Coordinates of C-alpha atoms in Angstrom, one line a residue:
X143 CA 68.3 161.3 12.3
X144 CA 68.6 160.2 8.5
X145 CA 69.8 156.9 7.3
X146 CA 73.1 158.9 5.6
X147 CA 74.1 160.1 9.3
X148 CA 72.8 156.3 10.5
X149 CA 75.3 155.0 8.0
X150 CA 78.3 157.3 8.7
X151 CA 78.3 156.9 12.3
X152 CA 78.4 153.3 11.7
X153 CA 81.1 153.8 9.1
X154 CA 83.2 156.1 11.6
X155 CA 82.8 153.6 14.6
X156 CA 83.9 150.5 12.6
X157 CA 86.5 152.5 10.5
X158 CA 88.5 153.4 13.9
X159 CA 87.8 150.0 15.8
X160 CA 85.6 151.4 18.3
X161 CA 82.8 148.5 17.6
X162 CA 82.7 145.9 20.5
X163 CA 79.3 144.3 19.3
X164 CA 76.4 145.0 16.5
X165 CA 73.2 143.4 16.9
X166 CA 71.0 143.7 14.3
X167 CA 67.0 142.8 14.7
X168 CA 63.5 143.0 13.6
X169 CA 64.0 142.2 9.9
X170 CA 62.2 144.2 7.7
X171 CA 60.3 142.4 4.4
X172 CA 61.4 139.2 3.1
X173 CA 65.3 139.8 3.4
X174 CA 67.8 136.6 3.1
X175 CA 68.3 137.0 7.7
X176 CA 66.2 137.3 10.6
X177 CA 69.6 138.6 12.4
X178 CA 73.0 139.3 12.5
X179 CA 75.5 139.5 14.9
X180 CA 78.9 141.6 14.1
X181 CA 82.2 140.8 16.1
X182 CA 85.6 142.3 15.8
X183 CA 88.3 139.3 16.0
X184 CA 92.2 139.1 15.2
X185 CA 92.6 136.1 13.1
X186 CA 96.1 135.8 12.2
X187 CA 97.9 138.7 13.4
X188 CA 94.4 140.2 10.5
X189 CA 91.8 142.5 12.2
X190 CA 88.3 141.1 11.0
X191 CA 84.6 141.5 11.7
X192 CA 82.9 138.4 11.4
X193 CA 79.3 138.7 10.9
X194 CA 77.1 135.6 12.3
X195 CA 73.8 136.2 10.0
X196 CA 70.8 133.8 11.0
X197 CA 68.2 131.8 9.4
X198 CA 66.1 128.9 9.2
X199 CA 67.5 128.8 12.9
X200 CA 70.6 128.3 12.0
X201 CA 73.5 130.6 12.0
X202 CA 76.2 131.5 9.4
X203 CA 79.7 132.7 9.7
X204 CA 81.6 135.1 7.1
X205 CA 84.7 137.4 8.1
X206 CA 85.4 140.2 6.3
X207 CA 87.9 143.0 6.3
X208 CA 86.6 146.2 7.5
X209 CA 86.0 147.7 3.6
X210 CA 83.8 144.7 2.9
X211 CA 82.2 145.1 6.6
X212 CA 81.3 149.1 6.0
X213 CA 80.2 148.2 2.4
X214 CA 77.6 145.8 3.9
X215 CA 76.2 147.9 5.9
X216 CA 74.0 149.9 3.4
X217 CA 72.2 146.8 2.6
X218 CA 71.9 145.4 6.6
X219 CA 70.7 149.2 7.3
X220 CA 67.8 148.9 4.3
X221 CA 66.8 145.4 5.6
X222 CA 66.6 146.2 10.0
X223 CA 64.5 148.1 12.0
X224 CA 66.3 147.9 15.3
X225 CA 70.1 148.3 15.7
X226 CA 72.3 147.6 19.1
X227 CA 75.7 148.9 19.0
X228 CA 78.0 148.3 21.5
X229 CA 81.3 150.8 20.6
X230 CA 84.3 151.1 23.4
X231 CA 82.9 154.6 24.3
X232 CA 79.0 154.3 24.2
X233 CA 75.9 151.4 23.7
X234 CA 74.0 153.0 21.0
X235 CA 70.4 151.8 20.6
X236 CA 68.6 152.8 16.9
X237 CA 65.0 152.3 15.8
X238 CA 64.3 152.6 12.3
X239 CA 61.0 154.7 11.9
X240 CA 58.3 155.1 8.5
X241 CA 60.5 158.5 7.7
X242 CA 63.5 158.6 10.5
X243 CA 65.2 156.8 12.8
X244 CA 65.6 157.6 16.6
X245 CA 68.8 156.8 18.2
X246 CA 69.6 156.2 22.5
X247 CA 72.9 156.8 23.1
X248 CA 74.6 155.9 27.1
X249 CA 78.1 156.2 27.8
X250 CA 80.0 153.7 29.2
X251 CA 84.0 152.8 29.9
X252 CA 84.2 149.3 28.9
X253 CA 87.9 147.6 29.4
X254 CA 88.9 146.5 25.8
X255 CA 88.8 142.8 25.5
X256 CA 91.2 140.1 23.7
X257 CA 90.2 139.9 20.3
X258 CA 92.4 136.8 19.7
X259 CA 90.2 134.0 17.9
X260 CA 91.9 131.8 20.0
X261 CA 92.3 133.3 23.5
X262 CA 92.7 131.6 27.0
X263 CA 89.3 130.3 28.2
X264 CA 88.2 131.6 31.2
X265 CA 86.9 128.8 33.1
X266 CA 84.5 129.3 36.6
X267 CA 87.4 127.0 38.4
X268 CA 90.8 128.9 37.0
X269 CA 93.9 126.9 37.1
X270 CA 96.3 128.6 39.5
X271 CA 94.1 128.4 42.2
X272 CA 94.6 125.8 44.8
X273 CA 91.2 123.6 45.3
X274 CA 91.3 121.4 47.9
X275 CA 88.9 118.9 46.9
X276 CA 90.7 119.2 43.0
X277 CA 94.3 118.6 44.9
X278 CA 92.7 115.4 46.8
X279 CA 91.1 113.8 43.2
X280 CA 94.6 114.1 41.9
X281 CA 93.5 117.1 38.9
X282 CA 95.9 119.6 40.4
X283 CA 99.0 120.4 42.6
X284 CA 99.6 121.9 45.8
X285 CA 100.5 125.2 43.4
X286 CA 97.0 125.1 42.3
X287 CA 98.7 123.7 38.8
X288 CA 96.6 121.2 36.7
X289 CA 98.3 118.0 35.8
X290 CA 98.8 117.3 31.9
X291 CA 97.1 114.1 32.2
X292 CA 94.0 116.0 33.8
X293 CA 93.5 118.9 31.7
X294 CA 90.1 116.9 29.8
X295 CA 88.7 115.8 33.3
X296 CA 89.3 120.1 34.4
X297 CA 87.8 121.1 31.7
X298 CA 84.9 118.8 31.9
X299 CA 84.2 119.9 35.0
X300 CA 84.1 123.1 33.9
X301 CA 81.6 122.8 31.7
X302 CA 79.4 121.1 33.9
X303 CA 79.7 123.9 36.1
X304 CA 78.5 126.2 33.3
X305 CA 75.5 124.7 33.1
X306 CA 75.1 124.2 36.7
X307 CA 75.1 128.3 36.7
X308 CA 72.9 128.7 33.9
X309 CA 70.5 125.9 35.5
X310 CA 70.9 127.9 39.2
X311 CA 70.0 131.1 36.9
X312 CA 66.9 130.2 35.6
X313 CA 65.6 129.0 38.6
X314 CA 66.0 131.7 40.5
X315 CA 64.4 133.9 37.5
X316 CA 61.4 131.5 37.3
X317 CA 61.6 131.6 41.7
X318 CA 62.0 128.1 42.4
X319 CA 64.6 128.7 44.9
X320 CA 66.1 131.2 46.4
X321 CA 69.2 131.1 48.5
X322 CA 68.6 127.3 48.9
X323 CA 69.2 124.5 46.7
X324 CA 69.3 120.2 46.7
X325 CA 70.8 118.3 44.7
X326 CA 71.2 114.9 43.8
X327 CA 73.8 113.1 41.4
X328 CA 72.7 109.9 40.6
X329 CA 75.5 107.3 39.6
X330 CA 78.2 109.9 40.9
X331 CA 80.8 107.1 40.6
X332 CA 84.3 108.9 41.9
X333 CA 82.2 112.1 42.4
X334 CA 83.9 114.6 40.4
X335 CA 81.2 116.6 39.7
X336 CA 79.3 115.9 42.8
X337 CA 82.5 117.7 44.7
X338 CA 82.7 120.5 42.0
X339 CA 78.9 121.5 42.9
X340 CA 79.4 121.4 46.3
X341 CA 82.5 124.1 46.1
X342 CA 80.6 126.2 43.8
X343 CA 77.5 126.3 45.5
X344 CA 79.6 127.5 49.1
X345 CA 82.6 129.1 47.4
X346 CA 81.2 130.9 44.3
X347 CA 77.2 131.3 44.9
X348 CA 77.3 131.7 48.8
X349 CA 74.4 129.4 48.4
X350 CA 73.0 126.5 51.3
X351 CA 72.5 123.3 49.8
X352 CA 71.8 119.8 50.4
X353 CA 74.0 117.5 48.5
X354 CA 73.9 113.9 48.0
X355 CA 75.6 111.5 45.9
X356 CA 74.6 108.1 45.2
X357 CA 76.1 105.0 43.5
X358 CA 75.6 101.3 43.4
X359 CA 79.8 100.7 44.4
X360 CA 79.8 100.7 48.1
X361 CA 83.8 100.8 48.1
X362 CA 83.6 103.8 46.3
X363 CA 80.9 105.6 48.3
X364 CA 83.4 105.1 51.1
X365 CA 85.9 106.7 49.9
X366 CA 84.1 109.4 48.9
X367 CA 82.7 110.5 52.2
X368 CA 86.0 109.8 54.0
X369 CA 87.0 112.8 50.9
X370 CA 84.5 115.1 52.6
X371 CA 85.3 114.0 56.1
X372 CA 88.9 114.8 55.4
X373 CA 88.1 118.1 53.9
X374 CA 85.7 119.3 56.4
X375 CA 83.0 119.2 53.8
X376 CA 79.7 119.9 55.4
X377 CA 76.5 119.3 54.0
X378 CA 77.1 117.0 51.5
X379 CA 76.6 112.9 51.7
X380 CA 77.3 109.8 49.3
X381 CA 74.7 106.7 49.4
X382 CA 75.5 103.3 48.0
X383 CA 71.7 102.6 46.4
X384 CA 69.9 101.9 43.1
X385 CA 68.3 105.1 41.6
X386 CA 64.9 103.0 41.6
X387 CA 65.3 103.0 45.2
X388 CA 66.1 106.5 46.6
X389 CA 64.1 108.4 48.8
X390 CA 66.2 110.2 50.9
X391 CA 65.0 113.5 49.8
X392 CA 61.9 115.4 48.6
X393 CA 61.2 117.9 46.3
X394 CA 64.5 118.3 45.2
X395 CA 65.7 121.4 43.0
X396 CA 68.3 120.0 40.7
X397 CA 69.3 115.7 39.7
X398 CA 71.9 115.5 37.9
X399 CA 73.0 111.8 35.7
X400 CA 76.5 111.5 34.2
X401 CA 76.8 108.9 31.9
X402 CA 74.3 106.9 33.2
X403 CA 74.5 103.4 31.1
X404 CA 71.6 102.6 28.6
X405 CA 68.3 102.5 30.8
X406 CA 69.8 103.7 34.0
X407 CA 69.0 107.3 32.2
X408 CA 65.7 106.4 32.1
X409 CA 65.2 105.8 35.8
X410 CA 67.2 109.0 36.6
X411 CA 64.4 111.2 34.8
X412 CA 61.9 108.9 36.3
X413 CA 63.6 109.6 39.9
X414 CA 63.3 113.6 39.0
X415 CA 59.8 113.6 38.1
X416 CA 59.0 111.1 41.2
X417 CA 61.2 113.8 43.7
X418 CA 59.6 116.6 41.7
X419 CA 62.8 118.0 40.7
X420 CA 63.0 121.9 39.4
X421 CA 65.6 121.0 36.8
X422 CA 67.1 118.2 35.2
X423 CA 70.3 117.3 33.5
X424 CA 71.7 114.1 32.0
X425 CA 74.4 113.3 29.9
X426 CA 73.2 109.4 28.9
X427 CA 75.6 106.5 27.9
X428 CA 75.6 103.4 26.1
X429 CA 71.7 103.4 24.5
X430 CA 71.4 99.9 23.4
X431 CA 67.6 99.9 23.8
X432 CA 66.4 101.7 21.0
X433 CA 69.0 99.5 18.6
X434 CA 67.7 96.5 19.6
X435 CA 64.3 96.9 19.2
X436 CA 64.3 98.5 15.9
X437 CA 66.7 95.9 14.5
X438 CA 63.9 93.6 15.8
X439 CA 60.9 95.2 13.6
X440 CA 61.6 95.9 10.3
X441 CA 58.3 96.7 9.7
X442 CA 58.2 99.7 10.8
X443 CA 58.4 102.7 8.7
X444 CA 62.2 103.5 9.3
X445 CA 62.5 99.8 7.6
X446 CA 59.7 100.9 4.8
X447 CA 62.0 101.7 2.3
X448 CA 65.7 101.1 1.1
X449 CA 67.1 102.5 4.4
X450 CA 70.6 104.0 3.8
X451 CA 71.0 104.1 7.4
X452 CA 69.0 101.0 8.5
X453 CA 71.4 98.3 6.0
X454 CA 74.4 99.7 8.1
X455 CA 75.1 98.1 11.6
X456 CA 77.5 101.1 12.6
X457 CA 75.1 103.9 11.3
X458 CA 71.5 102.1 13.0
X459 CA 73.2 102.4 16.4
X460 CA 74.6 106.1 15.6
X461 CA 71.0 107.2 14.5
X462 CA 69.5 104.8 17.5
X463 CA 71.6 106.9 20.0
X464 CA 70.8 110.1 19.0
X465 CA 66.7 108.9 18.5
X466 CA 66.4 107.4 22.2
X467 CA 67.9 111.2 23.6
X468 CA 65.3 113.1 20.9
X469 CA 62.7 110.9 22.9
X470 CA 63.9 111.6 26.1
X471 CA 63.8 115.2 25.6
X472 CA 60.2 114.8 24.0
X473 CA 59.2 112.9 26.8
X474 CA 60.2 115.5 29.4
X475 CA 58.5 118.0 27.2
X476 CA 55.0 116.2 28.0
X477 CA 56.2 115.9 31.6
X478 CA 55.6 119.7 31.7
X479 CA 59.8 120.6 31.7
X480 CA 61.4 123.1 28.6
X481 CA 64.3 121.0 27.1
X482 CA 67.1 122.1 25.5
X483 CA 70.0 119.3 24.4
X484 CA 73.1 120.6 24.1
X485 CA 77.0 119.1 23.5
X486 CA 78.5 118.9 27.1
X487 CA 82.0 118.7 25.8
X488 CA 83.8 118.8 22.9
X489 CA 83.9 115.8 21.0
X490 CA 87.8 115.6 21.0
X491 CA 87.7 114.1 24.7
X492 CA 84.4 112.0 25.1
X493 CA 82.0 111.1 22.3
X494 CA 79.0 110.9 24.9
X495 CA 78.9 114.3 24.8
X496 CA 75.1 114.8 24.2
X497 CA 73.4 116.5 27.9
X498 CA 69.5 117.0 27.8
X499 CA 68.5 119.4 30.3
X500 CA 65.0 119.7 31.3
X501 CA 63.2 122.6 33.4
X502 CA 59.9 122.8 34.9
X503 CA 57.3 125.2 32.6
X504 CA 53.0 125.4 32.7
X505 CA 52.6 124.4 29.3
X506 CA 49.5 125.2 27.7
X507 CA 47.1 122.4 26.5
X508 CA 47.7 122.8 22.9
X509 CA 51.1 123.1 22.7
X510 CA 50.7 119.1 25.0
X511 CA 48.8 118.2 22.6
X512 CA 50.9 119.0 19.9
X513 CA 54.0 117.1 21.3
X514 CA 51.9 114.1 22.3
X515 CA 50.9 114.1 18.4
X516 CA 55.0 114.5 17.5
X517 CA 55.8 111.8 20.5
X518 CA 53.0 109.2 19.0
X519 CA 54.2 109.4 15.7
X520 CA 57.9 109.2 16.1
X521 CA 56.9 106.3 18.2
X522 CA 55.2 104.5 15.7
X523 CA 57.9 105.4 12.4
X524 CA 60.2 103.7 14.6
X525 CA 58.6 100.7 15.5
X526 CA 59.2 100.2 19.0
X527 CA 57.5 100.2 22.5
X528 CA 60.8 102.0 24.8
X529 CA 60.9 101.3 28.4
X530 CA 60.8 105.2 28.8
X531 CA 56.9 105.3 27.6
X532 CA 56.0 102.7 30.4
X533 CA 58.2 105.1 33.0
X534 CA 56.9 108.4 32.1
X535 CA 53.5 108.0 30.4
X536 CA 51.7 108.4 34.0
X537 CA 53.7 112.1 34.0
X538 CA 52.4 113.5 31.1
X539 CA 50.5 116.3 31.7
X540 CA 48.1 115.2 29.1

């Protein structure tokens, strides 16, 4: 096949609306993207492809009608070896060779999605549906409805539980656990979340679990096991305890810390690498530490210089907050885990919104050393000695 036939049959497909999804890959040369992702989207009552076009690890959006998408093309066909296209009638797979380029077709009969930029979400727990533990917390009606006042605390749960199933995913891909999992939230407060896991983990994974939730408030511990008494939940318990102090499991799969005040973050990843825990996730709160003590050397090399950030009181403990979670995630890193931090909601209903999620890897002793190099040296530009070094240093796995 010849890159004219290549081209028209990309023309035809995205002429007539048939394209669902174009992946394009292995760059070729020195051209401006590594790759580029095409979409079809109605923005404004106006059909559109948007093209999502990386580099530098970052990625940039551009819609454009479909004239301006088809006259692209020529150039993102010179530039790619390896083409995906996903049409409404076939995936289409094309490898560009030294004189021709091979092409996989399968059919398929995909059903025709919304292309509205701004459609419903789709959530893992859809309103409509009555959930008993969601009724009891107040979030929804009897008619499965959710209350105004509780659409931010729906959909934060929500998006807990998407990473809670991404989390579940990996594990079971990297065969840490099968159809078994235990899990601890650690300052689970009213237990929002700690409930939510326990319904998906029986009502959407089929999944046997061991649940616990623990929190310093003994009054509302209480309360939260007479919750699951009431609803006949089995297999879950609430403990009122210090993180420092729990020991009522081992080897546990998953921890889990929401908003987990300044330190109390610290002794939650502590607590996960004590129990051995498969993954870890924390959403951390109120990080004073790192604020304090920098404000308290301004020798250091942050200080070295005219700081535009350090002169400001507002913008040190904006830049403090989002250092102490870059050396928490580092941290984990040389505690043998994969981290990823990631915004666990939108920033229009909380702004500690930052979750670092860590997974257990076998890193190799170079890449250790590498990060112990980046850990010692972002230690020292900021100046400071953080409680998390004393707590995880005898981790590392260097």
């Amino acid at each position: 096949m010849d890159k004219e036939k290549v081209f028209e049959l990309l023309k035809e497909n995205f002429e007539n609306k048939n394209i669902t999804k174009c992946i394009f890959s292995n760059m070729k040369g020195d051209y401006e993207y590594t790759k580029i992702i095409i979409k079809p989207l109605i923005i404004k009552n106006n059909f559109i492809y948007q093209f999502e076009q990386f580099k530098n690890n970052k990625a940039y959006h551009s819609n454009l009608t479909i004239e301006e998408a088809i006259q692209k093309l020529s150039t993102i066909i010179e530039n790619f070896y390896q083409y995906v296209v996903f049409t409404t009638e076939a995936d289409i797979q094309i490898i560009r060779g030294k004189k021709d380029f091979n092409m996989k077709s399968t059919c398929n009969q995909k059903e025709i999605c919304s292309l509205e930029h701004n459609k419903v979400k789709r959530y893992i727990l859809e309103e409509g549906t009555p959930i008993p533990f969601l009724i009891r917390l107040g979030i929804m009606g009897e008619d499965g409805k959710v209350f105004k006042k509780s659409y931010d605390k729906f959909r934060q749960i929500n998006k807990y539980l998407e990473f809670i199933d991404e989390t579940i995913k990996e594990l079971k891909n990297k065969k840490y656990i099968d159809t078994h999992i235990k899990a601890v939230d650690f300052g689970c407060g009213k237990s929002y979340l700690t409930f939510a896991l326990h319904y998906y983990l029986k009502n959407i994974q089929n999944m046997t679990f061991e649940v616990i939730g623990l929190d310093l408030k003994k009054d509302v511990i209480e309360h939260c096991n007479q919750i699951a008494k009431d609803l006949n939940m089995e297999n879950i318990e609430f403990l009122t305890g210090d993180i420092k102090d729990f020991n009522k499991l081992k080897n546990v799969d998953l921890i889990f810390s929401l908003h987990a005040c300044n330190n109390a973050t610290d002794y939650s990843l502590l607590k996960g690498l004590e129990l051995d825990a498969k993954a870890i996730l924390a959403v951390p709160c109120c990080q004073h530490e790192f604020n304090q003590k920098m404000s308290q050397n301004k020798k250091s090399e942050f200080f070295a210089f005219e700081n535009p950030i350090g002169k400001h009181g507002i913008l040190l403990e904006k830049f403090a907050s989002l250092a102490t979670d870059a050396f928490r995630a580092l941290s984990l890193e040389l505690c043998g885990y994969k981290t990823q931090v990631m915004e666990f909601i939108d920033m229009e209903h909380t702004p500690k919104n930052i979750l670092i999620r860590g997974i257990k890897e076998n890193p190799n002793k170079n890449t250790l050393e590498k990060k112990l190099q980046e850990y010692e040296v972002y230690k020292k530009f900021l100046g400071i000695e953080p409680l998390l070094d004393t707590l995880l240093k005898p981790y590392f796995k260097i």
